mmCIF file of C-alpha atoms and ligand atoms in Angstrom:
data_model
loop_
_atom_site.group_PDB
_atom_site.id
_atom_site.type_symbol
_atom_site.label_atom_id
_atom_site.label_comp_id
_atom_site.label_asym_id
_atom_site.label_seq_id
_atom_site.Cartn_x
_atom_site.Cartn_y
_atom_site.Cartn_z
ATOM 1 C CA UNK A 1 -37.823 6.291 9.088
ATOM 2 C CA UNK A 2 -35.084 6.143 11.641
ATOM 3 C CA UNK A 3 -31.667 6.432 10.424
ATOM 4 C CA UNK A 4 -29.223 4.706 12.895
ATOM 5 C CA UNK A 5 -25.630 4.561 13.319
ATOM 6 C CA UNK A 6 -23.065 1.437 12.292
ATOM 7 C CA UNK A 7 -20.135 0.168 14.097
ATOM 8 C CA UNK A 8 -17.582 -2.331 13.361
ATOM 9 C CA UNK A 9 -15.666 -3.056 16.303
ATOM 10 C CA UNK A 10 -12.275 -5.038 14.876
ATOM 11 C CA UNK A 11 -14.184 -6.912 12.316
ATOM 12 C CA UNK A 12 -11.978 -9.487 10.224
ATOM 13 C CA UNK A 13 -13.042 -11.778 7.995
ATOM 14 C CA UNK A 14 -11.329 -14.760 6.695
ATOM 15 C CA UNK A 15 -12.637 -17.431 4.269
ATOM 16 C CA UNK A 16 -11.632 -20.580 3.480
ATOM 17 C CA UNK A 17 -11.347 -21.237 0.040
ATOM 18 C CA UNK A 18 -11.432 -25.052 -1.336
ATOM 19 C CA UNK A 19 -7.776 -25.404 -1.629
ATOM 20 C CA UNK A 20 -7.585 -24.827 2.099
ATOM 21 C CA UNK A 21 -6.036 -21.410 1.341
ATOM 22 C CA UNK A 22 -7.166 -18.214 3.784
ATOM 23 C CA UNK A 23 -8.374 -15.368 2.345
ATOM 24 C CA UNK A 24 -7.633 -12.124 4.357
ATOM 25 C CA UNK A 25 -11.114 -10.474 2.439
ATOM 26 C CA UNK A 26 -11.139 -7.713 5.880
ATOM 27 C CA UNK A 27 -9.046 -6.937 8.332
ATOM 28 C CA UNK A 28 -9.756 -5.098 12.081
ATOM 29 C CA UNK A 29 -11.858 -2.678 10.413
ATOM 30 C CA UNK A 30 -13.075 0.038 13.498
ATOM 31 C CA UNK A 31 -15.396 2.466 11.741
ATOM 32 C CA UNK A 32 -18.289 4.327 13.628
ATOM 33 C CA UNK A 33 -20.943 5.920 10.891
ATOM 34 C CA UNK A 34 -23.041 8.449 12.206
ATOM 35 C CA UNK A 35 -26.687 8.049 11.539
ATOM 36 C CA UNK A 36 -27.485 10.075 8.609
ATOM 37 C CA UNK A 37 -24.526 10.012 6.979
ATOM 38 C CA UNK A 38 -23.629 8.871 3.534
ATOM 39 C CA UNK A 39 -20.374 6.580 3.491
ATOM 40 C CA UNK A 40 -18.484 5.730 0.569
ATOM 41 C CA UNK A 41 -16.620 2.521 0.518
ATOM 42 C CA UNK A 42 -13.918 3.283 -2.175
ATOM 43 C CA UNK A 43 -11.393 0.410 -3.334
ATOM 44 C CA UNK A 44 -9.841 -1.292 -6.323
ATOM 45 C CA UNK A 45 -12.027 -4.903 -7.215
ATOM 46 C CA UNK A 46 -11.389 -7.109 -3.859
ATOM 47 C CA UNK A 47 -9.884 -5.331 -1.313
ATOM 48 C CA UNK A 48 -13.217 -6.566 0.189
ATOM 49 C CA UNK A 49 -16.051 -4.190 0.343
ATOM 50 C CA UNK A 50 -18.796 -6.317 -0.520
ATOM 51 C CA UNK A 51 -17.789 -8.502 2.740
ATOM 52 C CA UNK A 52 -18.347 -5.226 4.952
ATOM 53 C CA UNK A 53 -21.600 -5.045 3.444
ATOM 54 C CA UNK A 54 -22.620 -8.699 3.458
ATOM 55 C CA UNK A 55 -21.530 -8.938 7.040
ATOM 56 C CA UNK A 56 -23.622 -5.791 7.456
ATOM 57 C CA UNK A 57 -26.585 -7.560 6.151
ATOM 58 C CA UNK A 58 -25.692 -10.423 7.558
ATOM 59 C CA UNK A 59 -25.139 -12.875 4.792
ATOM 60 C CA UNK A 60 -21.505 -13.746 6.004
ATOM 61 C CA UNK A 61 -20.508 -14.058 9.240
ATOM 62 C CA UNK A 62 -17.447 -12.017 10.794
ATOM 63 C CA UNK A 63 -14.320 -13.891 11.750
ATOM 64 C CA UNK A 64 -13.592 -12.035 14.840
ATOM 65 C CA UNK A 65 -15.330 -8.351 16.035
ATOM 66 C CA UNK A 66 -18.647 -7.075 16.308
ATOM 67 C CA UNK A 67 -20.752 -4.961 14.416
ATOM 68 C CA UNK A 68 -23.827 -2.673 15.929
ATOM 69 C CA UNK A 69 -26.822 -0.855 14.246
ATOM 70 C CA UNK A 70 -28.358 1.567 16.388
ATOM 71 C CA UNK A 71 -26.923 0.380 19.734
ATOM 72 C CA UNK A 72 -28.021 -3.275 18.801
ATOM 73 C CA UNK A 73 -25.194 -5.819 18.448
ATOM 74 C CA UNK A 74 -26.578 -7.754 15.458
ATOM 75 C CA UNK A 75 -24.600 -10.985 15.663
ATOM 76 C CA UNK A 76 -27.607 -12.601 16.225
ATOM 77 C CA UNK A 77 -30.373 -11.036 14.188
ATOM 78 C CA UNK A 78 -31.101 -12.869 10.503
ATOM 79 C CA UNK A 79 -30.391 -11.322 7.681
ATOM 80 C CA UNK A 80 -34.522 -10.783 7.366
ATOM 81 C CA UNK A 81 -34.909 -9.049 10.987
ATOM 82 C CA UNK A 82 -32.061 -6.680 10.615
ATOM 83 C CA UNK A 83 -32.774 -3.169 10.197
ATOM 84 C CA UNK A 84 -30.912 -3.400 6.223
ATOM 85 C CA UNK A 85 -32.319 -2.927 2.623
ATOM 86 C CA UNK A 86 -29.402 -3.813 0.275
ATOM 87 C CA UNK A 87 -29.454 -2.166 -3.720
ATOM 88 C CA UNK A 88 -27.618 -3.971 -6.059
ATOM 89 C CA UNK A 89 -25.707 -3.582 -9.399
ATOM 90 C CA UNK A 90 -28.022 -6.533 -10.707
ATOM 91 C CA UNK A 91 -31.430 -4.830 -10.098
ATOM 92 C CA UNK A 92 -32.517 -8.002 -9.133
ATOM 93 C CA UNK A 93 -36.205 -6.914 -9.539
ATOM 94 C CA UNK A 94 -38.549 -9.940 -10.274
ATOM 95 C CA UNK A 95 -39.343 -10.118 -13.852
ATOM 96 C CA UNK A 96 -42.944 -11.513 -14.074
ATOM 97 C CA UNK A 97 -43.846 -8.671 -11.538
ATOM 98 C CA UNK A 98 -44.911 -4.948 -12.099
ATOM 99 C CA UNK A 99 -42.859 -2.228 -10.603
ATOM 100 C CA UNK A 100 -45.800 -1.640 -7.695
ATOM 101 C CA UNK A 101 -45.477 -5.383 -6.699
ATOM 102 C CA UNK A 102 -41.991 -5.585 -7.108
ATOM 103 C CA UNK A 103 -42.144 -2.832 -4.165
ATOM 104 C CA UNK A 104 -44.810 -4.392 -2.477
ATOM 105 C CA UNK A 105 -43.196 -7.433 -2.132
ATOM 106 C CA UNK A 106 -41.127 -6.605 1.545
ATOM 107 C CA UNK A 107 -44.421 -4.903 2.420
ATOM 108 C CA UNK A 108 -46.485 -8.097 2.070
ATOM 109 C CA UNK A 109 -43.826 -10.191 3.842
ATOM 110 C CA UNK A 110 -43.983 -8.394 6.809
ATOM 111 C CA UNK A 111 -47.742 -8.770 6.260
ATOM 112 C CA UNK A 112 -49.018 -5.337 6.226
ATOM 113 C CA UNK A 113 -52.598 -4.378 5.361
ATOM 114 C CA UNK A 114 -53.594 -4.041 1.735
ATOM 115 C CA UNK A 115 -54.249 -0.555 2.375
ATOM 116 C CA UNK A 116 -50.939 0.389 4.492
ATOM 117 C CA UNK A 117 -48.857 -1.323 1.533
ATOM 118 C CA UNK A 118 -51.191 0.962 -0.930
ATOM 119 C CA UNK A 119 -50.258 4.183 1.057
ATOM 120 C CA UNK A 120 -46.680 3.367 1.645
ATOM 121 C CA UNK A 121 -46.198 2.186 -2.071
ATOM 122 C CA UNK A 122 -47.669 4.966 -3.938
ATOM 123 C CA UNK A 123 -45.655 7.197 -1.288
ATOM 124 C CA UNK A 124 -41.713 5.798 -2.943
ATOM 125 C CA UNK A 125 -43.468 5.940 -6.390
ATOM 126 C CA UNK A 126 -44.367 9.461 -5.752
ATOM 127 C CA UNK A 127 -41.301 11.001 -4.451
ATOM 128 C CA UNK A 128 -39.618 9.530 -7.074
ATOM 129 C CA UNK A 129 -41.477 10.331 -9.857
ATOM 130 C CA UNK A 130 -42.578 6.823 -10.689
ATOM 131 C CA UNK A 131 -46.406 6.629 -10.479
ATOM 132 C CA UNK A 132 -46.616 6.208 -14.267
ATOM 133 C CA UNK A 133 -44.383 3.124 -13.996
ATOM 134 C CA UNK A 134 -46.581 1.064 -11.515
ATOM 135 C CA UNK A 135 -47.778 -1.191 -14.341
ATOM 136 C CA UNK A 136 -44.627 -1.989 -16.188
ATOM 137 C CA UNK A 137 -42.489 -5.219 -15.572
ATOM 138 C CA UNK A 138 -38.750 -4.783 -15.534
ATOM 139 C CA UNK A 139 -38.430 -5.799 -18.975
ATOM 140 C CA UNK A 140 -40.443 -2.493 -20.487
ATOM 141 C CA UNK A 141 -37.915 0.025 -18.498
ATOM 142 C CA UNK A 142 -34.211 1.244 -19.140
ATOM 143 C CA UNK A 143 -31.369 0.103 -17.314
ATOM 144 C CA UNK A 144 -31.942 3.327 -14.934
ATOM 145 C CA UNK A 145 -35.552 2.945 -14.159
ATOM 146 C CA UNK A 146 -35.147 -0.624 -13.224
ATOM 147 C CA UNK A 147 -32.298 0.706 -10.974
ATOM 148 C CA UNK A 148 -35.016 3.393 -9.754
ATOM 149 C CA UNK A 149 -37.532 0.952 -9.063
ATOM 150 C CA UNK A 150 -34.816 -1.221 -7.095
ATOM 151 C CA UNK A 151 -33.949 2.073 -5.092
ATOM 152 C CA UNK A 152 -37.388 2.659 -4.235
ATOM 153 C CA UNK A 153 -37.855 -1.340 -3.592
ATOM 154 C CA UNK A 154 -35.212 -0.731 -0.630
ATOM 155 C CA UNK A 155 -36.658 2.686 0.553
ATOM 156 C CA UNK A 156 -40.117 1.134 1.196
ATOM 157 C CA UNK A 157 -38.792 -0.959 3.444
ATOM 158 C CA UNK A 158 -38.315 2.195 5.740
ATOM 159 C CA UNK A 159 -34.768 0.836 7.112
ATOM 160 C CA UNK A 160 -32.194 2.535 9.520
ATOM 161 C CA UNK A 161 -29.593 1.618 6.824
ATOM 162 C CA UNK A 162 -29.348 1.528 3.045
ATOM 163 C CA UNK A 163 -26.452 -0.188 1.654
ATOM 164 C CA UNK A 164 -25.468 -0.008 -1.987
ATOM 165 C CA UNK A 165 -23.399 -2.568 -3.908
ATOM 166 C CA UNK A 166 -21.737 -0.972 -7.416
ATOM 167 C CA UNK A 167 -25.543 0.040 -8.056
ATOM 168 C CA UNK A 168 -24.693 2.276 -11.112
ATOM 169 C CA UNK A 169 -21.512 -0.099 -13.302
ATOM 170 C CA UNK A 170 -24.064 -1.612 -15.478
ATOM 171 C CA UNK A 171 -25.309 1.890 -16.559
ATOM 172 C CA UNK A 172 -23.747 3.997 -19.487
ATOM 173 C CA UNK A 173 -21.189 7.051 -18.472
ATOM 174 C CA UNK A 174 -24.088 10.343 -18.646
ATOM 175 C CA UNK A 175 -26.955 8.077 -17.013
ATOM 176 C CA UNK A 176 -24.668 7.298 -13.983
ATOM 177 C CA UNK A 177 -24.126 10.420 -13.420
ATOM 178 C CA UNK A 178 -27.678 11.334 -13.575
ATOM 179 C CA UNK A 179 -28.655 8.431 -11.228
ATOM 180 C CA UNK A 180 -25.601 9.532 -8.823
ATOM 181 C CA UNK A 181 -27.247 12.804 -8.024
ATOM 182 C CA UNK A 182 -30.613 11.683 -7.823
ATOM 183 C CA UNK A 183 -29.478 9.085 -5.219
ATOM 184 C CA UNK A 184 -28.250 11.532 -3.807
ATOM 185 C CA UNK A 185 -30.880 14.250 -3.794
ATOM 186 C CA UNK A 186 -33.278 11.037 -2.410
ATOM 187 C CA UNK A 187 -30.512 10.142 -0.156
ATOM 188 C CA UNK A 188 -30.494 14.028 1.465
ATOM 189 C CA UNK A 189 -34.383 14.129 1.428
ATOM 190 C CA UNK A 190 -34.895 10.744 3.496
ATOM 191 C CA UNK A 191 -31.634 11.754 5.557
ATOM 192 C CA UNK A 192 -30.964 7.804 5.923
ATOM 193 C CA UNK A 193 -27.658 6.370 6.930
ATOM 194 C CA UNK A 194 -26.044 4.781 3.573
ATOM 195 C CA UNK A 195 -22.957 2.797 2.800
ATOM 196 C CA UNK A 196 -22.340 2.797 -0.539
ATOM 197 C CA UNK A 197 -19.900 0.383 -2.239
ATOM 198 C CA UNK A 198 -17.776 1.357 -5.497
ATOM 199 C CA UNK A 199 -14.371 1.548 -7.237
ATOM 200 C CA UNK A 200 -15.435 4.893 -8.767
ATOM 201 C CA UNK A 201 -13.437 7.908 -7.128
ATOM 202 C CA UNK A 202 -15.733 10.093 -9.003
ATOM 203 C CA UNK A 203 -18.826 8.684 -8.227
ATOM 204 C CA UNK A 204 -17.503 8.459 -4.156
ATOM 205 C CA UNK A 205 -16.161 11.945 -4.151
ATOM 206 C CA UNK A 206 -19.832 12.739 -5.468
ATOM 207 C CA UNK A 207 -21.856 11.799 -3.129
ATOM 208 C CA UNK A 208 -20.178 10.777 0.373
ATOM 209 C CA UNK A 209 -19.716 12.802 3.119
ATOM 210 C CA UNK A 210 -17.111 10.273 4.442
ATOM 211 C CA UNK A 211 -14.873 8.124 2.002
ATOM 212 C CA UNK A 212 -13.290 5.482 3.249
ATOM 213 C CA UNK A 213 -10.824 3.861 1.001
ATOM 214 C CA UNK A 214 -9.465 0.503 1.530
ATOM 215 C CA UNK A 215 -6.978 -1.898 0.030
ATOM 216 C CA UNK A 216 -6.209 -5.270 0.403
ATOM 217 C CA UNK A 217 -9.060 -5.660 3.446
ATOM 218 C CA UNK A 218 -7.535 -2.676 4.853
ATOM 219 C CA UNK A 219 -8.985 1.119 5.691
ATOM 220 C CA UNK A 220 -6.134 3.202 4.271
ATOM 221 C CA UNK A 221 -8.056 6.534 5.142
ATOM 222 C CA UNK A 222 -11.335 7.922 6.193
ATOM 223 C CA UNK A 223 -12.292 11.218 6.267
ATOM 224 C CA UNK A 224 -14.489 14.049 4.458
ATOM 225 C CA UNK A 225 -13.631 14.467 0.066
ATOM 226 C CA UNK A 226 -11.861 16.993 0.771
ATOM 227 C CA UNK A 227 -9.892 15.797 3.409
ATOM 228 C CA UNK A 228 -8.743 12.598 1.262
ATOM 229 C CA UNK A 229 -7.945 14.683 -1.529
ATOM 230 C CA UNK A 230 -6.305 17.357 -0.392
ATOM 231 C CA UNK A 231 -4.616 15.507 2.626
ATOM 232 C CA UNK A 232 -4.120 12.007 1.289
ATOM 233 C CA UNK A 233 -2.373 9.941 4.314
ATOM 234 C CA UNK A 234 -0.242 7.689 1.783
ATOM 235 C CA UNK A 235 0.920 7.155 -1.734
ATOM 236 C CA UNK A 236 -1.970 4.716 -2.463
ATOM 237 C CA UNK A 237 -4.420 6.807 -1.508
ATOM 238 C CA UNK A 238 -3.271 10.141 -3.206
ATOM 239 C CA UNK A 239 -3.072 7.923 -6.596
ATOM 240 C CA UNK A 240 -6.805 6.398 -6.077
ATOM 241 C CA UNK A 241 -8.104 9.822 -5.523
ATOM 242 C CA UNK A 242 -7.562 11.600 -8.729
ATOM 243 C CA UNK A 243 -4.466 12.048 -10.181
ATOM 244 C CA UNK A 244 -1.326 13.527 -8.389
ATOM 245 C CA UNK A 245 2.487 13.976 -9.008
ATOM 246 C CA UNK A 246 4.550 12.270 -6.397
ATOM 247 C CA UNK A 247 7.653 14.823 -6.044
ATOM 248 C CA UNK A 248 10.712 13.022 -4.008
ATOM 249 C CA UNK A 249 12.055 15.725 -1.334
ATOM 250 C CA UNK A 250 14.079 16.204 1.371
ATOM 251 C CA UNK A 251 13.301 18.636 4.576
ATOM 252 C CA UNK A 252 15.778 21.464 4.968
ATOM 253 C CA UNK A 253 13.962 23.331 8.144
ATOM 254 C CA UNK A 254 11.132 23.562 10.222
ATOM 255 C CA UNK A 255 9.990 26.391 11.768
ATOM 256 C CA UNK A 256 6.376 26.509 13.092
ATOM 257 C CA UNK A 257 3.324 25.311 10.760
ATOM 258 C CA UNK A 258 6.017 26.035 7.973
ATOM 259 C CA UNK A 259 8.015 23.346 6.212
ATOM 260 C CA UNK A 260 10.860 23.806 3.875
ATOM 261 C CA UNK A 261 11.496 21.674 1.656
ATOM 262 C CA UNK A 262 13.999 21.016 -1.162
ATOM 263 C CA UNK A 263 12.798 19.321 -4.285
ATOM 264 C CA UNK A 264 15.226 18.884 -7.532
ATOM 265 C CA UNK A 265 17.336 21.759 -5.688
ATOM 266 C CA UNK A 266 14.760 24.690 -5.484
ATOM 267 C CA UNK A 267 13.280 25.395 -1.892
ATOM 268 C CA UNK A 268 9.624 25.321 -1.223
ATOM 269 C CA UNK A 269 8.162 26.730 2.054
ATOM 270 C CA UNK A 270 5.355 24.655 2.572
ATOM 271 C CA UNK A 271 2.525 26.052 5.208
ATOM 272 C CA UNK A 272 2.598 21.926 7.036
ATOM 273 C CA UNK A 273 3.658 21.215 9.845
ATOM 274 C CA UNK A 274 5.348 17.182 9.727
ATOM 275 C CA UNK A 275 6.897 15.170 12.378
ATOM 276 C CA UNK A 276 9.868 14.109 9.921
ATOM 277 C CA UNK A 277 12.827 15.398 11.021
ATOM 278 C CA UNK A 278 15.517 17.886 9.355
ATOM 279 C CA UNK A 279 17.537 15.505 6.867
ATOM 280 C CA UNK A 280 14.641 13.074 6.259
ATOM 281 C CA UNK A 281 13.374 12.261 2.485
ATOM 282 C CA UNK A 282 9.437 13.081 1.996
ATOM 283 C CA UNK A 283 7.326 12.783 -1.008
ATOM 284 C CA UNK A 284 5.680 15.829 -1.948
ATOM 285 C CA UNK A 285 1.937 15.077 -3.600
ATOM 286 C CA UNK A 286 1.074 18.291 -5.716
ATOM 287 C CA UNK A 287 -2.002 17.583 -7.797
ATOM 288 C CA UNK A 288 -1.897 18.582 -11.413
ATOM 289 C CA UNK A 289 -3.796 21.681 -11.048
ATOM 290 C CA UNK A 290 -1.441 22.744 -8.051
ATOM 291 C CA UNK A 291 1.707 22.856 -10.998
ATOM 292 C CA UNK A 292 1.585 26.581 -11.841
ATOM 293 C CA UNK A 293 3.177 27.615 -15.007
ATOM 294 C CA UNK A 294 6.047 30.173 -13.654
ATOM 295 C CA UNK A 295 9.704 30.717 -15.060
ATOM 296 C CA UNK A 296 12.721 29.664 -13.220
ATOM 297 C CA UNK A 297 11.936 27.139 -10.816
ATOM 298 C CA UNK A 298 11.341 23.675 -12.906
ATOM 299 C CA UNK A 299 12.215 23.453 -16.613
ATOM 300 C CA UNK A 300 10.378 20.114 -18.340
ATOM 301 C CA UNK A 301 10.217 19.029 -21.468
ATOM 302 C CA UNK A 302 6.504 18.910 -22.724
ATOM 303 C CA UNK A 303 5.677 14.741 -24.118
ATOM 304 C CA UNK A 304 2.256 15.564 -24.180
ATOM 305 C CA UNK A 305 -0.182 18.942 -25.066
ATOM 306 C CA UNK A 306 -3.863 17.672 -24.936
ATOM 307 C CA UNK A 307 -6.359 20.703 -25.586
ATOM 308 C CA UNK A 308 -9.717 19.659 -23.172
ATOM 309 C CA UNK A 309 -11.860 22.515 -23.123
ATOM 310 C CA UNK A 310 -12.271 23.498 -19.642
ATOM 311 C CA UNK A 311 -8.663 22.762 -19.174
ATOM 312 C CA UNK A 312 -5.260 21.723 -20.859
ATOM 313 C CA UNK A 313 -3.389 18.707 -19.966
ATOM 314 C CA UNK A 314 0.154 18.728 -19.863
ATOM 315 C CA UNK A 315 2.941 16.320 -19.374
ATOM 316 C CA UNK A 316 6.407 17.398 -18.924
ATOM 317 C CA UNK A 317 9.934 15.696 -18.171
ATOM 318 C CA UNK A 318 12.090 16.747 -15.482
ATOM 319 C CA UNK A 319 15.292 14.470 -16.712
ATOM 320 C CA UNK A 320 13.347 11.066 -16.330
ATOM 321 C CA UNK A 321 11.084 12.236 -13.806
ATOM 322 C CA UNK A 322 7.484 12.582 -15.103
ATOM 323 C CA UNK A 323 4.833 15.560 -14.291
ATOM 324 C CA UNK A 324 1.089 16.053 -14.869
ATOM 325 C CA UNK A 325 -0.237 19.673 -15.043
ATOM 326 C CA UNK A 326 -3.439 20.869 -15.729
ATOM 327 C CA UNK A 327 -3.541 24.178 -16.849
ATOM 328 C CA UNK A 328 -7.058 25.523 -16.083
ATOM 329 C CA UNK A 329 -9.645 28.154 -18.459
ATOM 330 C CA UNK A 330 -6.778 27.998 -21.089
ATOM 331 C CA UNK A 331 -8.450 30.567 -22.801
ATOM 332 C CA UNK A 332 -5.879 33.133 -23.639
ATOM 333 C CA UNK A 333 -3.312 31.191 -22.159
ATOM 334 C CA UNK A 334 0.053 30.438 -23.789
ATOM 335 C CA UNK A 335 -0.141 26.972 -24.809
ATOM 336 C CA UNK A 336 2.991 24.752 -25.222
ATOM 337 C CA UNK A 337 3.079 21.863 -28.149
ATOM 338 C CA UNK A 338 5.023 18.892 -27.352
ATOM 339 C CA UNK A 339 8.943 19.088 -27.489
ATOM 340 C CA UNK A 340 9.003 22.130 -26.179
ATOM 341 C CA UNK A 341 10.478 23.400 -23.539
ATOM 342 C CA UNK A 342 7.882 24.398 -20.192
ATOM 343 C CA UNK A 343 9.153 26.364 -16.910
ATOM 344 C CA UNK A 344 6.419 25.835 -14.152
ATOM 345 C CA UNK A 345 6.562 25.685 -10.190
ATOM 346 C CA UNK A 346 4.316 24.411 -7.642
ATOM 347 C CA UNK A 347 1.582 25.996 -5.752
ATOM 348 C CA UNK A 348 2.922 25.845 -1.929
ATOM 349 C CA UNK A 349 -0.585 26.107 -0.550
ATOM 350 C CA UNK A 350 -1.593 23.863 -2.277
ATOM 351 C CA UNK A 351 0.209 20.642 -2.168
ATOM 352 C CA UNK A 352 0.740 17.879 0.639
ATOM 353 C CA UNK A 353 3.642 16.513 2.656
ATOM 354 C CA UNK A 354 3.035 12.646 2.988
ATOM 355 C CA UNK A 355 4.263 11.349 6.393
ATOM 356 C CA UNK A 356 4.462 7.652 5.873
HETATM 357 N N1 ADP B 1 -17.195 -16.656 -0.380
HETATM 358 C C1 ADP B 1 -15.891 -16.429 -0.572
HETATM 359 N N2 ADP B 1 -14.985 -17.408 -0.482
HETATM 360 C C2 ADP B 1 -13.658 -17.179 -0.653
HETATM 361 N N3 ADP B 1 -13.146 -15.977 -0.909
HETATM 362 C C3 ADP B 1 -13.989 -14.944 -1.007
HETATM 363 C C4 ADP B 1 -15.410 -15.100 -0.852
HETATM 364 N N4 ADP B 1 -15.995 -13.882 -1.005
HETATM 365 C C5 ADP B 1 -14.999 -13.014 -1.251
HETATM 366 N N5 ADP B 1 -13.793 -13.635 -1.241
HETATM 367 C C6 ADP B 1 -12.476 -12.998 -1.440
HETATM 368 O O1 ADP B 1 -12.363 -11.951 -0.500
HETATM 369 C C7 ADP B 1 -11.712 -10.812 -1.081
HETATM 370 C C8 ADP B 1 -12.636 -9.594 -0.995
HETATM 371 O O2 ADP B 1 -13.739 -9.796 -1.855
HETATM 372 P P1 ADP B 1 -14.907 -8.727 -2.014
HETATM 373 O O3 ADP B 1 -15.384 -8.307 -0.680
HETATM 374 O O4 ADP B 1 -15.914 -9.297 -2.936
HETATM 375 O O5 ADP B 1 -14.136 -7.497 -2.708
HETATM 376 P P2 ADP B 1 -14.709 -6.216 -3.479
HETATM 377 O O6 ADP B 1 -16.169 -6.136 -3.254
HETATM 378 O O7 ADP B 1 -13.943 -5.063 -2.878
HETATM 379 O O8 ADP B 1 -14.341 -6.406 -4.919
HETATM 380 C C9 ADP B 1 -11.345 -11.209 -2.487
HETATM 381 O O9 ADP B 1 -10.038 -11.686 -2.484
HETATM 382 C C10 ADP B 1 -12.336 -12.322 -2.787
HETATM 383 O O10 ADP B 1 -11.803 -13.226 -3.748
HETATM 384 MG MG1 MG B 2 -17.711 -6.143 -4.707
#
């Protein structure tokens, strides 16, 4: 199959809703997706990702914009012509069917030979380690093989884009995370362009190469998981990605790719270079594994001491001012109960410089 690209060229969609009220559900959203890539769109419930993807499909129509697959402008092409085969959270698999006709089905539509639909069937089945589930109807499989058979349903269909709706919220905690890295293991095998909806930072950071997060109809941020997390562009985003500490500061100098900063009247050099000027306020994101426990630099007061294994989770007071440190491999490690009194510093490399 052909994996193709996706643009939206200032795509906005408004409804109408009875009242006569408008619904902003996307706003002058200009995204190219490379063909090939896996795209995460990440966003609290209706800040309107399953409008991109309907409009994608084409089962809503944009208000203004246009949106290409390949170098095709599909504004006229039917949700059945267009080179799209949507998963969703629902399975919707049909339940008096077996899992080989419930694949077959798009096959015989397009009204392929008996013996093509055979070959190209048993193909999905195959890579995915279904053959011995070609008999069964939906209602003799788990949650996560129905969701299987629905993934392989779209594959079969050989299209130049996949698009995923929530596909794994109806599954339990350690099965999603099974089913996220086999989609993506199937995703990397196929190499096919896929724009995956959810409100799981985990499950995006997982498996996209690009996240794009969104809010209110509008892209906040794209760029690589690391890139988001690391160099969040705004307060919203830095919060929906993981967890991070939100330290008010004010720049003191600037001299070349080095900031200084002073936060609660210690200096930090910080290796960023920021177009604030000297004298301007900035809020410093450190994430709770950039808080390094060091003496004389912050002193907190420790209101929480959770012991999680891997890691220990603090939570200290600086006056009324609230921090979140994760002390990593505490093996060995002094460990601080709560009341008492914890001296810690942040990790300059480490930490980010918002802008706006
Ligand atoms: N058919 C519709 N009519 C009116 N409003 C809609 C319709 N579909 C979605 N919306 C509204 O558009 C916004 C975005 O919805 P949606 O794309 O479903 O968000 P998400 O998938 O991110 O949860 C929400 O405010 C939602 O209520
Ligand atoms: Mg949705």
């Amino acid at each position: 199959m052909a994996a193709k690209r996706v643009k939206f060229d200032n795509i906005s969609k408004t409804f109408i809703t009875g009242n006569n009220r408008r619904v902003n559900a996307v706003a002058n959203l200009n995204i190219e997706i490379p063909a090939g890539q896996f795209v995460c769109l990440l966003g609290p419930s209706g800040c309107g990702k399953t409008t991109i993807l309907r409009m994608l499909a084409g089962f809503e129509v944009p208000t203004t914009g246009h949106i290409f697959i390949g170098s095709e402008n599909v504004e006229k092409i039917t949700p059945d012509k267009r080179d799209t085969s949507m998963v969703f959270q629902n399975y919707a698999l049909f339940p008096h069917m077996n899992v080989y006709n419930n694949i077959a089905y798009g096959l015989k539509l397009q009204k392929l030979s008996t013996s093509d639909i055979k070959t190209r069937v048993h193909k999905i089945l195959d890579m995915m380690n279904m053959e011995d589930f070609a008999e069964r109807v939906p209602s003799q499989m788990s949650g996560g093989q129905q969701q299987r058979v629905s993934l392989a349903r779209a594959l079969v269909m050989e299209p130049g884009v996949l698009l995923f709706d929530e596909p794994l919220s109806n599954l339990d905690a350690k099965l999603r995370i099974h089913m996220r890295d086999e989609i993506k293991k199937i995703q990397m095998k196929v190499g096919i362009t896929s724009i995956y909806v959810t409100h799981d930072q985990a499950e995006a950071m997982g498996l996209a190469d690009i996240v794009i997060i969104m809010k209110d109809g509008i892209v906040q941020q794209a760029g690589s998981p690391i890139e988001v997390y690391q160099k969040p562009r705004t307060e919203f985003v830095a919060n929906f990605i993981g967890r991070a500490n939100i330290f008010p500061g004010k720049v003191i100098d600037k001299k070349g790719d080095i900031t200084t900063v002073e936060i609660f009247e210690n200096k930090f050099d910080i290796p960023q270079k920021i177009s604030k000027a000297i004298g301007d306020n900035v809020d410093i994101v450190a994430r709770p594994e950039s808080i390094i426990i060091s003496k004389d630099v912050f002193r907190g007061k420790v209101t929480k001491s959770m012991f999680m294994g891997a890691y220990h989770e603090y939570e200290a007071m600086i006056g009324d001012f609230k921090v979140e440190i994760s002390v990593s491999n505490p093996r060995g490690k002094k460990s601080y109960s709560i009341d008492s009194t914890i001296d810690f510093s942040i990790d300059v490399d480490s930490v980010h410089i918002l802008e706006e």
